[in-house]
Amino acid sequence: MNNSAPPGVPVVDVDPYSDAFLADPYPAHRQLRDAGPVVWIPKYGVYAAARHETVRAVFADHGTFISSAGVGLANFNKEEPFRPRSVILEADPPDHTRARAVLARILSPKAMMQMRETFQQEADALLDRFVEKAASAGTVDAVADLAEPYPLKVFPDAVGLEGAGRENLLLYGDMIFNSFGPRNERLAKSAERVKPVTEWIMNHCQRAQLRPGGFGDQIYQAADAGEITQAEAPMLVRSFLSAGVDTTINGLGNALLCLAREPEQYEKLRADLSLARSAFEESLRFESTVQTFFRTTSRATELEGAQLPVDSKIVCFLAAANRDERQWQEPDRFDITRRAAGHMAFGSGIHGCVGQVVARLEGELILSGLAKRVKRLEIAGEATRRPNNTLRALGSLPLRLVPA
Ligand code: OVM
């Protein structure tokens, strides 16, 4: 690793993968933003962008800042990818374009409108059980009892996966998002059980395992139609299974934590349930589920005055961009009535989250359904984080619920 600071680029000596950084990333995010638009992190020998404008500029120039060399710390030009490359996440145009078109159609606003009724029924059924459990047991865990089971039900159902073995999706997601960071203890631990889990995942990417008509089968239909290759089809199902569950689980968990911590904001939501969507959006800005993604330079380039050589890694701090005071007023205030549009939690540009319509639907239905049923959320114990190299993940969130 070349850890010498390039001339003229400010050095910020932080470790974004240390326990302390992950426990409370926001002071370090400020330090990164304030040091300059582009900085150097010596511990990993990478450039970093933490300002909103810079992160957006990197994502907009996908010809210079490519994804096919990996969107984590590892540079695929120098080391083998730890699993076969994702044909959408870790790809550039024109390959990326074909894969993206297929997933964008399957997850289009129109397609998701047709799923709404089902997602609504499942949200209502789960929320009824959640409130009942709180009444009988006294406390509930908003992670284990709500944020986890909901995405784990509706999304794999929509993909067309059988019911058994879905806990593998959690283990897989945790491992994948750890793998975008360094090969540290955290990755080693989550990779311990990787073999049987990966086998289960790859097996469930096969067409025979997928309900006809579901999102997974629709990918195979696109392959039948020649839009993507037959080899790309199971790989795109793998993308669904990698990116569709852990992300929304923690997006929901973080939203519930924000609302439990800010009773006035929860009151506002209760008074106007149509705020559910913007409440979810604001929680994505405030506690970005995906904290970081990398790009790699395909050529020497200049970025906001910094000279980057070819084949440089740059880490984009989505979560820091989302609290950049150059972009947001009072960024450290959680305010569900603010216009959080333009946040970077879903990224932006050609790689911007293709599943964001699904995520928003899940967020809206859970937050509005909760506010309908529950008058007050009371924190009943310390919320715990589940440290991950990339995700802002929750372990538990004990709550008491005061019914409406
Ligand atoms: C994929 C993939 C995996 C993890 C995350 C992601 C946020 C995509 O396999 O394509 O997008």
Coordinates of C-alpha atoms and ligand atoms in Angstrom, one line a residue:
M1 CA 0.0 0.0 0.0
N2 CA 1.3 3.5 -0.9
N3 CA 0.7 5.5 2.3
S4 CA 2.7 8.6 1.5
A5 CA 0.5 11.7 1.3
P6 CA 0.3 13.1 -2.2
P7 CA 1.4 16.7 -2.4
G8 CA -1.2 19.4 -1.7
V9 CA -3.8 16.9 -0.4
P10 CA -4.6 17.4 3.3
V11 CA -4.0 14.3 5.5
V12 CA -6.6 13.2 7.9
D13 CA -5.3 10.4 10.1
V14 CA -8.6 8.6 11.0
D15 CA -9.5 4.9 10.9
P16 CA -13.1 4.7 9.5
Y17 CA -13.1 1.0 10.5
S18 CA -12.1 1.4 14.2
D19 CA -14.7 0.6 16.9
A20 CA -14.6 4.3 18.1
F21 CA -15.2 5.7 14.6
L22 CA -18.1 3.4 13.9
A23 CA -19.7 3.9 17.3
D24 CA -19.9 7.7 16.6
P25 CA -18.8 8.6 13.1
Y26 CA -20.1 12.1 13.1
P27 CA -17.2 14.0 14.8
A28 CA -14.7 12.4 12.4
H29 CA -17.0 13.1 9.4
R30 CA -16.8 16.8 10.3
Q31 CA -13.0 16.6 10.6
L32 CA -12.9 15.0 7.1
R33 CA -15.2 17.6 5.6
D34 CA -13.4 20.5 7.1
A35 CA -9.9 19.4 6.1
G36 CA -10.7 19.9 2.4
P37 CA -12.9 18.7 -0.5
V38 CA -10.5 15.8 -1.1
V39 CA -8.3 14.4 1.7
W40 CA -5.9 11.5 2.2
I41 CA -6.3 8.7 4.8
P42 CA -2.8 7.4 5.4
K43 CA -3.9 4.2 7.3
Y44 CA -5.4 2.8 4.1
G45 CA -3.6 4.8 1.5
V46 CA -6.8 6.2 -0.1
Y47 CA -8.4 9.5 -1.0
A48 CA -11.6 10.5 0.7
A49 CA -14.5 12.8 -0.1
A50 CA -16.9 13.7 2.7
R51 CA -18.5 16.9 1.4
H52 CA -21.9 16.7 -0.4
E53 CA -20.8 18.5 -3.5
T54 CA -17.6 16.4 -3.9
V55 CA -19.4 13.0 -3.3
R56 CA -22.0 14.0 -5.9
A57 CA -19.3 15.1 -8.4
V58 CA -17.5 11.7 -8.0
F59 CA -20.7 9.7 -8.6
A60 CA -21.6 11.9 -11.6
D61 CA -18.3 11.2 -13.4
H62 CA -18.7 7.4 -13.7
G63 CA -16.2 7.3 -16.6
T64 CA -13.4 8.6 -14.4
F65 CA -14.5 7.1 -11.1
I66 CA -15.3 3.6 -12.0
S67 CA -17.0 0.7 -10.1
S68 CA -15.6 -2.3 -11.9
A69 CA -12.4 -2.2 -9.8
G70 CA -14.6 -2.7 -6.7
V71 CA -16.7 -0.3 -4.6
G72 CA -14.9 -1.3 -1.4
L73 CA -11.3 -0.8 -0.2
A74 CA -10.0 -3.7 -2.3
N75 CA -8.7 -2.8 -5.7
F76 CA -9.8 -5.5 -8.1
N77 CA -7.0 -4.5 -10.5
K78 CA -4.5 -5.6 -7.9
E79 CA -6.3 -8.4 -6.0
E80 CA -8.9 -11.0 -6.8
P81 CA -12.4 -10.0 -5.8
F82 CA -13.4 -12.0 -2.7
R83 CA -16.5 -13.2 -4.6
P84 CA -17.3 -13.1 -8.3
R85 CA -18.0 -9.4 -9.2
S86 CA -21.6 -8.2 -9.0
V87 CA -22.7 -7.6 -12.6
I88 CA -24.5 -4.3 -11.5
L89 CA -22.7 -2.9 -8.5
E90 CA -19.2 -3.7 -9.5
A91 CA -19.6 -3.0 -13.3
D92 CA -19.3 0.0 -15.6
P93 CA -21.2 0.9 -18.8
P94 CA -22.0 -0.8 -21.2
D95 CA -22.3 -4.0 -19.1
H96 CA -23.8 -2.1 -16.2
T97 CA -26.3 -0.4 -18.4
R98 CA -28.0 -3.7 -19.6
A99 CA -28.2 -5.1 -16.1
R100 CA -29.4 -1.9 -14.6
A101 CA -32.2 -1.6 -17.2
V102 CA -33.6 -5.0 -16.2
L103 CA -33.6 -4.4 -12.5
A104 CA -34.9 -0.8 -12.9
R105 CA -37.9 -2.2 -14.8
I106 CA -38.6 -5.0 -12.3
L107 CA -38.4 -2.5 -9.4
S108 CA -40.1 0.4 -11.3
P109 CA -42.6 2.7 -9.5
K110 CA -45.3 1.2 -11.6
A111 CA -44.3 -2.4 -10.7
M112 CA -44.0 -1.4 -7.0
M113 CA -47.5 0.1 -7.1
Q114 CA -48.8 -3.3 -7.9
M115 CA -47.0 -4.7 -4.9
R116 CA -48.3 -2.1 -2.5
E117 CA -51.4 -3.9 -1.4
T118 CA -49.3 -7.0 -0.4
F119 CA -46.7 -4.9 1.4
Q120 CA -49.5 -3.0 3.2
Q121 CA -51.2 -6.2 4.4
E122 CA -47.9 -7.6 5.7
A123 CA -47.1 -4.4 7.5
D124 CA -50.5 -4.3 9.1
A125 CA -50.3 -7.9 10.2
L126 CA -46.8 -7.5 11.7
L127 CA -47.6 -4.2 13.4
D128 CA -50.7 -5.8 15.0
R129 CA -48.5 -8.6 16.4
F130 CA -45.8 -6.0 17.5
V131 CA -48.3 -4.0 19.5
E132 CA -49.9 -7.1 21.0
K133 CA -46.5 -8.4 22.1
A134 CA -45.7 -5.0 23.7
A135 CA -48.9 -5.2 25.6
S136 CA -48.4 -8.7 26.9
A137 CA -44.6 -8.7 27.4
G138 CA -44.1 -5.0 28.5
T139 CA -41.3 -4.4 26.1
V140 CA -40.4 -5.2 22.5
D141 CA -37.3 -5.1 20.5
A142 CA -37.9 -2.8 17.5
V143 CA -35.1 -4.6 15.7
A144 CA -35.9 -8.3 16.3
D145 CA -39.7 -7.8 16.4
L146 CA -40.2 -5.2 13.6
A147 CA -37.3 -3.9 11.6
E148 CA -35.9 -7.4 10.8
P149 CA -39.0 -9.5 10.2
Y150 CA -40.7 -7.1 7.8
P151 CA -38.1 -6.8 5.1
L152 CA -37.2 -10.5 5.6
K153 CA -40.9 -11.3 4.8
V154 CA -41.9 -8.9 2.0
F155 CA -38.8 -8.7 -0.1
P156 CA -37.8 -12.4 -0.4
D157 CA -41.6 -13.1 -1.0
A158 CA -41.5 -10.6 -3.8
V159 CA -38.3 -12.2 -5.2
G160 CA -40.0 -15.5 -5.1
L161 CA -37.9 -17.3 -2.5
E162 CA -39.2 -20.1 -0.3
G163 CA -39.7 -19.5 3.4
A164 CA -37.1 -21.7 5.0
G165 CA -33.6 -20.6 5.6
R166 CA -34.0 -16.9 5.2
E167 CA -31.8 -16.2 8.2
N168 CA -29.0 -16.9 5.7
L169 CA -29.8 -13.6 4.1
L170 CA -28.9 -11.8 7.3
L171 CA -25.6 -13.5 7.6
Y172 CA -24.8 -13.0 3.9
G173 CA -25.7 -9.3 4.0
D174 CA -23.6 -8.7 7.1
M175 CA -20.6 -10.4 5.4
I176 CA -21.0 -8.6 2.1
F177 CA -21.2 -5.2 3.7
N178 CA -18.2 -6.0 5.9
S179 CA -16.3 -7.1 2.8
F180 CA -16.3 -3.5 1.4
G181 CA -13.9 -2.6 4.2
P182 CA -10.5 -3.9 5.2
R183 CA -9.8 -7.6 5.9
N184 CA -10.1 -6.9 9.6
E185 CA -11.4 -8.9 12.6
R186 CA -14.9 -7.8 11.9
L187 CA -14.9 -9.3 8.4
A188 CA -13.1 -12.4 9.6
K189 CA -15.8 -13.0 12.2
S190 CA -18.7 -12.5 9.8
A191 CA -17.0 -14.7 7.2
E192 CA -16.5 -17.6 9.6
R193 CA -19.8 -19.2 8.6
V194 CA -19.6 -18.0 5.0
K195 CA -19.3 -21.3 3.1
P196 CA -22.7 -22.9 3.9
V197 CA -24.3 -19.5 3.7
T198 CA -22.9 -18.7 0.3
E199 CA -23.9 -22.2 -0.9
W200 CA -27.4 -21.6 0.2
I201 CA -27.5 -18.1 -1.4
M202 CA -26.1 -19.3 -4.8
N203 CA -28.4 -22.3 -4.8
H204 CA -31.4 -20.0 -4.3
C205 CA -30.3 -17.8 -7.2
Q206 CA -31.3 -20.7 -9.6
R207 CA -34.5 -20.4 -11.6
A208 CA -35.9 -23.7 -10.2
Q209 CA -35.9 -22.2 -6.7
L210 CA -37.8 -19.1 -7.7
R211 CA -41.6 -18.7 -7.9
P212 CA -42.8 -18.1 -11.4
G213 CA -43.6 -14.4 -11.9
G214 CA -41.6 -13.1 -8.9
F215 CA -38.7 -10.6 -9.3
G216 CA -36.2 -13.4 -9.5
D217 CA -38.1 -15.2 -12.3
Q218 CA -38.5 -11.9 -14.1
I219 CA -34.7 -11.6 -14.3
Y220 CA -34.6 -15.0 -16.0
Q221 CA -37.4 -13.8 -18.4
A222 CA -35.1 -10.9 -19.3
A223 CA -32.3 -13.4 -20.1
D224 CA -34.8 -15.4 -22.2
A225 CA -35.5 -12.2 -24.1
G226 CA -31.8 -11.7 -24.7
E227 CA -31.5 -8.5 -22.6
I228 CA -28.9 -10.0 -20.4
T229 CA -26.9 -13.3 -20.7
Q230 CA -28.0 -16.5 -19.1
A231 CA -24.9 -16.3 -16.9
E232 CA -25.9 -12.8 -15.7
A233 CA -29.3 -13.9 -14.5
P234 CA -28.4 -15.8 -11.3
M235 CA -25.8 -13.1 -10.6
L236 CA -28.5 -10.5 -10.6
V237 CA -30.7 -12.6 -8.3
R238 CA -27.6 -12.6 -6.1
S239 CA -27.6 -8.8 -6.1
F240 CA -31.3 -8.8 -4.9
L241 CA -30.3 -11.2 -2.1
S242 CA -27.2 -9.2 -1.2
A243 CA -28.6 -5.7 -1.2
G244 CA -32.4 -6.0 -0.6
V245 CA -32.6 -7.1 3.1
D246 CA -29.9 -5.8 5.4
T247 CA -30.2 -2.3 3.9
T248 CA -33.9 -1.9 4.5
I249 CA -33.7 -3.6 7.9
N250 CA -31.3 -1.1 9.2
G251 CA -33.0 1.8 7.3
L252 CA -36.1 0.9 9.3
G253 CA -34.2 0.3 12.5
N254 CA -32.5 3.7 12.3
A255 CA -35.8 5.4 11.5
L256 CA -37.4 3.9 14.6
L257 CA -34.5 4.9 16.7
C258 CA -34.6 8.5 15.4
L259 CA -38.4 8.7 16.2
A260 CA -38.0 7.1 19.6
R261 CA -35.3 9.6 20.5
E262 CA -37.3 12.6 19.3
P263 CA -40.8 12.4 20.7
E264 CA -41.8 15.8 19.2
Q265 CA -41.0 14.5 15.8
Y266 CA -43.0 11.4 16.4
E267 CA -45.9 13.6 17.6
K268 CA -45.7 15.5 14.3
L269 CA -45.9 12.2 12.4
R270 CA -48.9 11.1 14.4
A271 CA -50.7 14.3 13.7
D272 CA -50.1 14.0 10.0
L273 CA -49.5 10.4 8.7
S274 CA -48.7 11.8 5.2
L275 CA -45.3 12.7 6.7
A276 CA -44.3 9.0 6.9
R277 CA -42.4 9.2 3.6
S278 CA -40.5 12.3 4.5
A279 CA -39.8 11.0 8.0
F280 CA -38.2 7.9 6.4
E281 CA -36.3 10.1 4.0
E282 CA -35.0 12.3 6.8
S283 CA -33.9 9.3 8.8
L284 CA -31.9 8.1 5.8
R285 CA -30.2 11.5 5.6
F286 CA -29.6 11.6 9.4
E287 CA -28.3 8.0 9.9
S288 CA -27.3 6.7 6.5
T289 CA -27.6 3.0 6.4
V290 CA -24.8 2.6 3.9
Q291 CA -22.0 4.8 5.3
T292 CA -19.4 4.5 2.5
F293 CA -18.7 3.4 -1.0
F294 CA -15.5 3.6 -3.0
R295 CA -14.6 4.4 -6.6
T296 CA -11.4 3.8 -8.5
T297 CA -9.9 6.3 -11.0
S298 CA -9.7 5.0 -14.6
R299 CA -7.3 7.8 -15.5
A300 CA -5.3 10.6 -13.9
T301 CA -7.7 13.3 -12.9
E302 CA -8.2 16.5 -11.0
L303 CA -10.9 16.7 -8.4
E304 CA -11.6 20.0 -6.7
G305 CA -7.9 21.0 -7.0
A306 CA -6.5 17.6 -6.0
Q307 CA -4.5 15.6 -8.5
L308 CA -5.4 11.9 -8.4
P309 CA -3.2 9.4 -10.3
V310 CA -4.7 6.6 -12.3
D311 CA -5.9 3.6 -10.3
S312 CA -6.4 5.5 -7.1
K313 CA -9.1 4.5 -4.6
I314 CA -11.4 7.2 -3.2
V315 CA -13.8 6.5 -0.4
C316 CA -17.0 8.5 -0.5
F317 CA -18.6 9.2 2.9
L318 CA -22.3 9.2 2.1
A319 CA -23.2 9.7 5.7
A320 CA -20.9 12.7 6.0
A321 CA -22.3 14.3 2.8
N322 CA -25.7 14.0 4.4
R323 CA -24.6 16.2 7.4
D324 CA -22.6 18.7 5.4
E325 CA -23.5 22.2 6.6
R326 CA -22.5 23.5 3.2
Q327 CA -25.6 21.7 1.9
W328 CA -28.0 21.5 4.8
Q329 CA -29.3 23.8 7.4
E330 CA -28.8 22.5 10.9
P331 CA -27.7 19.2 9.6
D332 CA -27.4 17.6 13.0
R333 CA -31.1 18.2 13.7
F334 CA -33.5 15.4 12.9
D335 CA -36.5 17.1 11.3
I336 CA -39.1 15.1 9.5
T337 CA -40.6 18.2 7.8
R338 CA -37.4 19.1 6.1
R339 CA -36.8 18.5 2.4
A340 CA -34.3 15.7 2.6
A341 CA -34.4 15.1 -1.1
G342 CA -30.9 15.1 -2.6
H343 CA -29.4 13.1 0.3
M344 CA -26.7 10.6 -0.6
A345 CA -27.9 7.6 1.4
F346 CA -29.0 6.0 -1.9
G347 CA -25.9 7.3 -3.7
S348 CA -26.6 9.2 -7.0
G349 CA -25.9 8.9 -10.7
I350 CA -26.0 5.7 -12.7
H351 CA -25.4 3.6 -9.7
G352 CA -28.0 5.3 -7.4
C353 CA -29.9 2.7 -5.5
V354 CA -32.1 0.7 -8.0
G355 CA -34.3 -0.5 -5.1
Q356 CA -35.1 2.8 -3.6
V357 CA -38.8 2.6 -4.5
V358 CA -39.0 -0.7 -2.5
A359 CA -37.1 0.8 0.4
R360 CA -39.3 3.9 0.5
L361 CA -42.5 1.8 0.3
E362 CA -41.4 -0.3 3.3
G363 CA -40.4 2.8 5.2
E364 CA -43.7 4.6 4.6
L365 CA -45.9 1.6 5.5
I366 CA -44.1 0.7 8.7
L367 CA -43.8 4.3 10.0
S368 CA -47.4 5.3 9.1
G369 CA -48.8 2.0 10.5
L370 CA -46.8 2.4 13.7
A371 CA -47.9 6.0 14.2
K372 CA -51.5 4.9 13.6
R373 CA -51.3 2.3 16.4
V374 CA -48.9 3.7 18.9
K375 CA -49.2 7.0 20.8
R376 CA -45.7 7.1 22.3
L377 CA -42.5 5.2 21.8
E378 CA -40.6 4.9 25.1
I379 CA -37.0 3.8 25.1
A380 CA -36.9 0.9 27.5
G381 CA -33.1 0.2 27.5
E382 CA -30.0 1.2 25.7
A383 CA -30.1 0.7 21.9
T384 CA -27.1 -1.3 20.8
R385 CA -25.2 -1.1 17.5
R386 CA -24.0 -4.0 15.5
P387 CA -20.7 -2.8 14.1
N388 CA -20.2 -3.4 10.4
N389 CA -17.5 -2.0 8.1
T390 CA -20.1 -0.4 5.9
L391 CA -23.5 -0.4 7.5
R392 CA -24.8 1.7 10.3
A393 CA -26.5 -1.3 11.8
L394 CA -28.6 -1.8 15.0
G395 CA -28.4 -4.8 17.2
S396 CA -31.4 -4.1 19.4
L397 CA -33.8 -1.3 20.3
P398 CA -35.8 -2.0 23.4
L399 CA -39.1 -0.1 23.5
R400 CA -42.2 0.3 25.5
L401 CA -45.3 1.3 23.5
V402 CA -48.1 3.4 24.7
P403 CA -51.1 2.4 22.5
A404 CA -53.1 5.0 20.7
Ligands
OVM1 C1 -24.8 -6.6 -5.4 C2 -24.8 -5.6 -4.2 C3 -24.3 -6.1 -3.0 C4 -24.3 -5.2 -1.9 C5 -24.9 -3.9 -2.1 C6 -25.3 -3.5 -3.3 C7 -26.0 -1.4 -2.3 C8 -25.3 -4.4 -4.4 O1 -24.4 -7.7 -5.2 O2 -25.1 -6.1 -6.5 O3 -25.9 -2.3 -3.5

